[in-house]
XYZ file of C-alpha atoms in Angstrom:
540
model
C 261.548 17.644 179.443
C 260.804 17.836 183.203
C 258.461 15.466 185.031
C 256.974 15.971 188.302
C 254.433 13.544 189.882
C 251.525 15.123 191.507
C 249.286 12.258 192.452
C 249.911 8.683 193.363
C 246.771 7.304 195.166
C 245.505 3.961 194.736
C 245.356 3.384 191.030
C 245.254 7.140 190.186
C 248.354 8.952 188.916
C 248.807 12.498 187.676
C 251.999 14.078 186.351
C 253.062 17.501 185.317
C 255.390 17.595 182.148
C 257.162 20.719 181.524
C 258.276 21.110 177.719
C 260.750 23.695 177.126
C 260.596 26.396 174.595
C 263.951 25.010 173.350
C 262.549 21.484 172.785
C 259.752 23.015 170.714
C 262.037 25.219 168.921
C 264.308 22.636 167.791
C 261.443 20.689 166.210
C 260.254 23.904 164.509
C 263.804 24.112 163.101
C 263.715 20.431 161.958
C 260.189 20.881 160.478
C 261.348 24.217 158.627
C 264.458 22.198 157.150
C 262.331 19.432 155.781
C 259.954 21.683 153.975
C 262.344 24.302 152.600
C 262.961 22.556 149.398
C 259.415 22.461 148.563
C 258.314 26.254 149.652
C 257.655 28.382 146.578
C 257.646 31.991 146.975
C 257.869 35.009 144.069
C 261.171 36.320 143.874
C 263.085 33.289 144.995
C 264.190 30.233 143.019
C 262.642 26.819 144.232
C 264.186 25.674 147.403
C 266.155 28.902 147.968
C 263.563 30.616 150.300
C 265.247 31.796 153.406
C 264.187 29.812 156.441
C 263.229 33.221 158.576
C 260.551 33.875 156.022
C 259.320 30.261 156.021
C 259.141 30.871 159.782
C 257.330 34.128 159.288
C 254.784 32.588 157.108
C 254.349 29.448 158.752
C 255.853 29.748 162.174
C 252.412 29.605 164.156
C 251.234 26.602 162.581
C 254.751 24.861 162.565
C 255.003 25.701 166.627
C 251.539 24.317 167.349
C 252.385 20.944 165.441
C 255.753 20.935 167.254
C 253.878 21.259 170.603
C 251.253 18.510 169.722
C 254.299 16.353 168.785
C 256.254 17.031 171.830
C 253.194 16.173 174.057
C 252.522 12.980 172.514
C 256.240 12.010 172.678
C 256.427 13.215 176.277
C 253.341 11.248 177.254
C 254.960 8.097 175.682
C 258.118 8.598 177.294
C 256.360 8.988 180.667
C 254.558 5.881 180.343
C 257.880 3.730 179.529
C 260.074 5.447 182.202
C 257.616 4.792 185.165
C 256.421 1.560 183.672
C 252.930 2.571 183.806
C 250.026 0.343 182.329
C 247.289 2.669 181.533
C 243.636 1.455 182.316
C 242.276 3.782 180.054
C 243.611 6.353 177.471
C 245.218 9.288 179.614
C 243.733 12.551 180.003
C 246.175 15.154 178.625
C 245.692 18.902 178.933
C 247.777 22.051 178.816
C 248.079 24.043 181.963
C 246.944 27.627 181.306
C 247.361 29.383 177.861
C 250.252 28.675 175.780
C 252.379 31.434 174.330
C 254.395 30.951 171.375
C 258.095 30.934 172.096
C 257.579 30.034 175.813
C 257.744 26.863 177.946
C 254.520 24.679 177.930
C 253.173 22.667 181.001
C 251.060 19.745 180.328
C 248.980 17.856 182.954
C 248.658 14.112 182.529
C 246.053 12.139 184.449
C 245.425 8.477 184.265
C 244.446 5.237 185.960
C 246.864 2.447 186.088
C 246.011 -1.410 185.931
C 246.434 -3.031 189.366
C 248.789 -5.939 190.126
C 246.838 -8.597 189.991
C 247.625 -11.559 192.371
C 249.039 -14.888 190.926
C 245.486 -16.512 189.869
C 244.845 -19.790 191.532
C 243.628 -22.163 188.711
C 244.325 -25.455 190.514
C 241.360 -27.276 191.984
C 238.945 -26.245 189.497
C 235.949 -28.389 189.270
C 233.070 -28.078 186.639
C 230.107 -29.982 185.552
C 229.368 -30.394 181.973
C 225.496 -30.575 181.194
C 224.886 -32.352 177.910
C 221.917 -32.768 175.799
C 221.636 -35.560 173.344
C 219.934 -34.886 170.251
C 216.806 -37.338 170.023
C 214.817 -38.474 167.191
C 211.785 -36.413 168.730
C 213.935 -33.212 168.680
C 214.861 -33.817 165.078
C 211.022 -34.507 164.092
C 210.068 -31.513 165.715
C 212.384 -29.221 163.636
C 211.335 -30.985 160.615
C 207.771 -30.319 161.294
C 208.508 -26.657 162.094
C 210.355 -26.456 158.922
C 207.405 -28.040 156.834
C 204.857 -25.719 158.579
C 206.951 -22.698 157.253
C 207.119 -24.319 153.901
C 203.341 -24.480 153.057
C 202.052 -26.003 149.817
C 199.127 -23.879 148.702
C 196.070 -25.414 146.666
C 193.240 -23.551 144.742
C 190.206 -23.711 146.982
C 186.688 -24.837 145.700
C 185.052 -21.839 143.622
C 182.576 -21.129 146.475
C 185.060 -21.908 149.397
C 184.943 -18.908 151.873
C 188.530 -17.678 152.949
C 189.098 -18.713 156.667
C 192.224 -18.115 159.073
C 195.059 -19.830 157.743
C 193.943 -19.528 153.883
C 195.920 -17.442 151.422
C 194.078 -14.704 149.721
C 195.450 -13.056 146.506
C 194.125 -9.662 145.578
C 194.205 -6.524 143.526
C 193.727 -3.555 145.747
C 193.213 0.296 145.504
C 193.691 2.217 148.867
C 191.741 5.553 149.447
C 191.784 8.415 152.142
C 188.521 9.131 153.897
C 187.626 11.819 151.239
C 187.624 8.945 148.264
C 191.121 9.992 146.800
C 193.390 7.246 146.054
C 196.730 7.640 148.027
C 200.218 7.362 146.427
C 201.650 3.978 147.072
C 198.385 2.503 147.997
C 197.617 0.474 144.742
C 198.772 -3.183 144.017
C 197.981 -6.321 142.040
C 198.460 -10.006 142.840
C 199.277 -9.444 146.454
C 198.997 -12.687 148.367
C 198.527 -12.870 152.401
C 197.888 -15.642 154.669
C 194.925 -14.702 156.748
C 196.042 -14.489 160.342
C 199.657 -13.840 159.506
C 199.558 -10.329 161.188
C 201.626 -9.217 158.002
C 199.143 -6.184 157.127
C 197.841 -3.209 158.925
C 195.465 -3.967 161.766
C 191.862 -4.917 160.804
C 192.937 -5.460 157.142
C 193.393 -9.416 157.390
C 190.198 -9.911 159.565
C 188.067 -8.334 156.853
C 189.398 -10.931 154.483
C 187.430 -13.762 156.167
C 184.692 -15.188 154.063
C 185.674 -13.628 150.748
C 185.661 -15.935 147.743
C 187.697 -15.817 144.381
C 186.085 -13.442 142.107
C 184.441 -11.159 144.989
C 184.895 -7.371 144.916
C 184.789 -5.781 148.434
C 185.548 -2.517 150.175
C 187.077 -2.660 153.625
C 187.760 0.204 156.090
C 190.820 0.513 158.363
C 192.733 3.120 160.477
C 196.474 3.218 159.973
C 198.369 2.960 163.298
C 199.541 6.176 164.945
C 203.109 5.204 164.598
C 202.865 4.293 161.128
C 206.016 5.043 158.913
C 204.067 7.074 156.280
C 203.493 10.342 158.424
C 200.707 11.557 156.051
C 198.777 8.198 156.651
C 199.495 7.641 160.345
C 196.438 7.495 162.486
C 194.223 8.187 159.436
C 191.177 6.168 158.372
C 191.141 4.777 154.803
C 189.353 2.263 152.670
C 190.805 -0.252 150.313
C 188.743 -1.566 147.003
C 189.700 -5.158 146.751
C 189.181 -7.629 143.957
C 189.907 -11.271 145.126
C 191.779 -13.129 142.293
C 192.438 -16.393 144.035
C 191.879 -18.231 147.453
C 194.049 -21.182 148.317
C 194.119 -23.530 151.262
C 197.252 -24.861 152.764
C 197.916 -28.628 151.564
C 199.651 -31.266 153.536
C 203.384 -30.814 153.294
C 205.196 -34.042 152.954
C 208.475 -34.450 154.527
C 210.268 -36.426 151.936
C 213.067 -36.097 149.346
C 211.052 -33.493 147.202
C 210.610 -31.302 150.206
C 214.569 -31.554 150.989
C 215.002 -30.488 147.133
C 212.893 -27.282 147.715
C 215.166 -26.259 150.301
C 218.045 -26.916 147.784
C 219.304 -30.102 149.386
C 219.880 -33.457 147.583
C 217.448 -35.806 149.660
C 215.888 -36.020 153.143
C 218.849 -37.729 154.819
C 221.005 -34.665 153.926
C 218.474 -32.469 155.402
C 218.177 -34.457 158.625
C 221.971 -34.619 158.779
C 222.117 -30.717 158.513
C 219.381 -30.087 161.013
C 220.901 -32.610 163.498
C 224.378 -30.958 163.161
C 223.038 -27.479 163.900
C 220.872 -28.563 166.957
C 223.986 -30.162 168.417
C 225.717 -26.910 167.748
C 223.286 -24.870 169.394
C 223.169 -27.551 172.399
C 226.995 -27.339 172.604
C 226.933 -23.686 172.715
C 224.539 -23.753 175.766
C 226.686 -26.264 177.444
C 229.678 -23.982 176.979
C 227.739 -21.072 178.217
C 226.910 -22.886 181.430
C 230.303 -24.060 181.907
C 231.921 -20.681 181.363
C 229.564 -19.060 183.735
C 230.336 -21.484 186.586
C 234.135 -21.309 185.680
C 234.157 -17.411 185.922
C 232.020 -17.813 189.247
C 234.787 -19.964 190.917
C 237.444 -17.335 189.721
C 235.331 -14.423 191.049
C 234.962 -15.888 194.438
C 238.584 -16.777 194.826
C 239.885 -13.402 193.790
C 239.430 -9.932 194.947
C 241.356 -6.858 194.206
C 240.979 -3.240 193.273
C 240.022 -2.495 189.827
C 240.119 1.188 187.925
C 237.013 3.113 188.549
C 237.103 4.339 184.767
C 237.060 0.948 183.491
C 234.009 -0.146 185.707
C 232.326 2.918 184.683
C 232.851 2.274 180.987
C 231.703 -1.211 181.399
C 228.630 0.003 183.325
C 227.761 2.466 180.420
C 228.084 -0.367 178.046
C 225.755 -2.464 180.033
C 223.273 0.247 180.782
C 222.953 1.542 177.151
C 222.190 -1.710 175.896
C 219.583 -2.273 178.837
C 218.066 0.949 178.289
C 217.871 0.395 174.470
C 215.819 -2.968 175.163
C 213.567 -1.309 177.769
C 212.455 1.322 175.237
C 211.031 -1.647 173.187
C 209.099 -3.235 175.858
C 205.437 -2.991 176.033
C 205.603 -0.378 178.776
C 208.948 1.239 178.353
C 208.513 3.689 181.422
C 207.703 0.823 183.749
C 210.760 -1.301 181.972
C 213.286 1.502 182.720
C 211.842 2.079 186.479
C 212.660 -1.491 187.130
C 216.107 -1.103 185.928
C 216.713 2.172 187.811
C 215.487 0.200 190.965
C 218.573 -2.299 190.175
C 221.163 0.111 189.090
C 223.520 -0.713 191.954
C 223.226 -4.411 190.874
C 224.030 -3.810 187.647
C 227.231 -1.600 188.612
C 228.568 -4.544 190.661
C 228.174 -6.541 187.642
C 230.445 -4.188 185.683
C 232.961 -4.386 188.534
C 232.758 -8.163 188.350
C 233.116 -8.202 184.759
C 236.177 -5.692 184.818
C 237.777 -7.924 187.428
C 237.300 -11.169 185.624
C 238.503 -9.539 182.422
C 241.986 -8.614 184.226
C 242.084 -11.922 185.707
C 241.616 -13.899 182.397
C 244.354 -11.447 180.926
C 246.654 -12.349 183.726
C 245.933 -16.194 183.508
C 246.496 -15.934 179.642
C 249.574 -14.102 179.550
C 251.179 -16.312 182.596
C 250.496 -19.274 180.494
C 251.574 -18.308 177.101
C 247.909 -18.039 175.636
C 247.965 -15.958 172.649
C 246.147 -14.764 169.554
C 248.468 -15.309 166.619
C 249.055 -12.770 163.694
C 247.307 -14.854 161.212
C 244.224 -15.008 163.644
C 244.584 -11.275 164.148
C 244.554 -10.583 160.471
C 241.483 -12.721 160.077
C 239.686 -10.597 162.824
C 240.793 -7.397 161.076
C 239.609 -8.580 157.793
C 236.375 -9.804 159.238
C 235.671 -6.262 160.813
C 236.701 -4.241 157.735
C 234.280 -6.139 155.485
C 231.545 -4.338 157.387
C 232.719 -1.068 155.855
C 232.108 0.284 152.215
C 235.095 -0.553 149.864
C 236.626 3.103 150.127
C 236.959 2.714 153.742
C 238.313 -0.675 154.436
C 241.942 0.262 153.899
C 241.474 3.131 156.084
C 239.995 1.092 158.924
C 242.785 -1.585 158.672
C 245.475 1.256 158.833
C 243.462 2.610 161.648
C 243.446 -0.661 163.565
C 247.168 -1.216 162.911
C 248.016 2.252 164.269
C 245.901 2.345 167.413
C 246.717 -0.406 169.956
C 243.424 0.068 171.830
C 241.300 -0.669 168.635
C 243.505 -3.694 167.942
C 242.998 -4.899 171.540
C 239.164 -4.396 171.348
C 239.008 -6.784 168.315
C 241.594 -9.052 169.875
C 239.974 -9.467 173.347
C 237.028 -11.905 172.789
C 239.127 -14.514 170.921
C 241.715 -14.206 173.597
C 239.019 -14.402 176.310
C 237.796 -17.782 174.623
C 241.249 -19.216 174.438
C 241.854 -18.545 178.148
C 238.734 -20.063 178.852
C 239.578 -23.244 176.660
C 242.640 -23.379 178.548
C 240.980 -23.292 181.760
C 238.516 -26.029 180.912
C 241.503 -28.307 180.079
C 242.882 -27.636 183.512
C 239.757 -28.346 185.346
C 238.225 -31.621 186.448
C 235.127 -31.951 184.424
C 232.346 -34.264 185.208
C 229.457 -34.994 182.670
C 225.622 -35.176 183.525
C 222.893 -35.740 180.693
C 220.058 -33.331 181.113
C 217.223 -32.040 178.917
C 217.342 -28.881 176.811
C 214.747 -27.327 179.256
C 216.636 -28.259 182.305
C 220.138 -26.598 180.762
C 218.370 -23.448 179.769
C 216.865 -23.244 183.240
C 220.202 -23.754 184.880
C 221.764 -21.111 182.421
C 219.118 -18.591 183.679
C 219.273 -19.476 187.302
C 220.785 -17.152 189.897
C 223.219 -19.731 190.986
C 226.498 -19.798 189.019
C 226.721 -16.459 187.659
C 226.091 -13.807 190.291
C 228.196 -11.148 191.278
C 230.564 -13.307 193.327
C 228.086 -14.248 196.075
C 225.722 -17.243 195.740
C 222.303 -17.003 196.881
C 220.408 -20.284 197.814
C 217.135 -20.978 198.975
C 218.113 -23.350 201.889
C 214.633 -24.486 202.360
C 214.400 -26.468 199.151
C 217.892 -26.006 197.826
C 216.695 -24.466 194.660
C 218.597 -21.584 193.227
C 216.583 -18.294 192.943
C 215.809 -17.003 189.393
C 217.053 -13.699 188.033
C 215.424 -11.381 185.515
C 216.495 -12.051 181.979
C 217.873 -8.566 181.622
C 220.355 -8.998 184.660
C 221.143 -12.547 183.255
C 221.943 -11.157 179.940
C 224.239 -8.617 181.395
C 226.109 -11.053 183.497
C 226.618 -13.181 180.449
C 229.965 -14.200 179.763
C 230.017 -13.171 176.154
C 228.693 -16.295 174.487
C 226.748 -15.518 171.245
C 223.051 -16.539 171.064
C 222.454 -19.684 169.132
C 221.410 -19.090 165.584
C 218.623 -20.738 163.801
C 219.384 -23.497 161.387
C 219.896 -22.364 157.588
C 217.222 -24.477 156.429
C 214.696 -23.246 158.919
C 215.681 -19.500 157.923
C 215.112 -20.310 154.410
C 211.649 -21.732 155.252
C 210.845 -18.750 157.358
C 211.309 -16.380 154.418
C 208.019 -14.680 153.433
C 206.486 -15.645 150.348
C 207.522 -13.667 147.180
C 204.065 -11.378 147.167
C 204.312 -8.081 145.185
C 202.688 -6.523 148.333
C 202.631 -2.582 148.125
C 204.580 -1.262 151.087
C 201.640 0.806 152.325
C 199.577 -1.961 153.291
C 202.267 -3.767 155.291
C 201.994 -3.787 159.026
C 205.443 -2.258 159.134
C 206.700 -0.653 156.069
C 209.857 -1.814 154.447
C 212.702 0.268 155.469
C 216.168 0.825 154.398
C 218.890 -0.780 155.822
C 220.350 0.570 158.854
C 224.055 1.873 158.735
C 226.138 -0.926 160.204
C 227.562 -0.463 163.572
C 231.426 -0.059 164.021
C 232.947 -3.438 164.061
C 235.696 -2.469 166.530
C 233.233 -3.335 169.261
C 233.792 -3.374 173.157
C 233.969 -7.119 173.782
C 231.090 -8.456 176.010
C 231.937 -9.804 179.434
C 235.099 -10.667 180.963
C 237.569 -9.247 178.659
C 241.302 -8.858 179.440
C 241.608 -5.585 177.524
C 240.849 -1.992 178.503
C 237.715 -0.769 176.733
C 238.929 2.637 176.181
C 238.167 4.262 172.933
C 241.101 5.636 171.167
C 241.480 9.365 171.496
C 243.931 10.643 168.990
C 242.102 9.079 166.001
C 238.621 8.188 164.818
C 237.690 5.116 162.945
C 236.713 6.201 159.331
C 233.102 6.715 158.983
C 231.097 3.745 157.575
C 229.173 4.097 154.247
C 225.483 4.009 154.752
C 223.591 1.283 152.920
C 221.174 2.324 150.308
């Protein structure tokens, strides 16, 4: 194989590989010898088919396989001999048409990772904003939990239902011409008036009903309703009110805790306190990490591969566009994004630079993800696939270095950040949760490397939530306490789908677990080009 460098400009490289016919032919010979014992042909004993006949029958396919194998080996040899560090998957293409029996010329284009200057990690100073868990916070959480776990009591016989009451009913839904529609009939459905659970206008017309009442109400299904034959159409519902209940006082005591599956109130308080502390610690870490990355960004500047920046930008942009589509005015939200497109591109560039910097810091200081940790990451990601695809996914990650790097990157980044926290001089200051959240949302501390201050009052300017999220350093949002989740579950009402505000939908197909890591990753975000991950089984 002959190699000629055709481009060496900045981080861009290009080469022409010439794979000779002799090299390809030798691979074909080797493959013919390998398969000959298994070839069956009328008139010949097994394993005795002449190689020239095998070549005649399968020569074109064998030559193509040999060419592909030669190209893969050539690219790997090129990378090794020139000590290249590809930023993304190299682009490989044949020059002209390949004629069987002739030489092949292959063009290889790639961008390489830059030589990152020795990172300066001495003299880092960080402030750790901490929020103590107060009795008031704990009481607030308990009250919220109790409000979602209402104790319903039968209302007096002549009580007229009001907003906040629970009404249980049987119903028959009919189209404008009086024909009952499929799925519009149900019994024993309970709904809290004012919950917004049912289609617009339904709950409002329940105000004033009493147990035993029979009533017909008129509604219009929303234009975007899931059942296309009902979307935008008027309808009536014949109702029979079987019960009206009012919300009784929920006592926060041991019995309340037992309803949530716990032993007593003290255990519930301990659980909630631990979860609040976990949330607050997560916010504290997010703030510290942003401050840390700000200092690193301000102290280091070097060129980064445009392909990595573009891939990072596309990741950010896709997410923001998706979120904009769910705003009240999608067009206005997208227009606002377009006006700040250049800012998001700078954010992408900063994130790539920080990723390379963190990778360099981790490598230079012996930070590593152990094989045991990697196995756990792979198993966790594989669990998102159907049983028949899990093993295929595991093999895929084991064979594709870049796919493995994508799984490894977030944990590696966290380990490097923890290492830098240990190196930094940290001062502590107690604040309220509101102050901590305001500091995280503040423009100061996580801009694209340049701090903007209002010098008149020394208050940092605020930034849009979308941009703040785009610059986020990969911290996961705080989760709701498990006990609160349980309390927030809807009452087990046998309501028919067709009167729900949003019809029950099938679970969406899960996203591929080998995600591109958020924020400042140290790994190239390229998708493997040679193979694809196994397709996920859709949820039924």
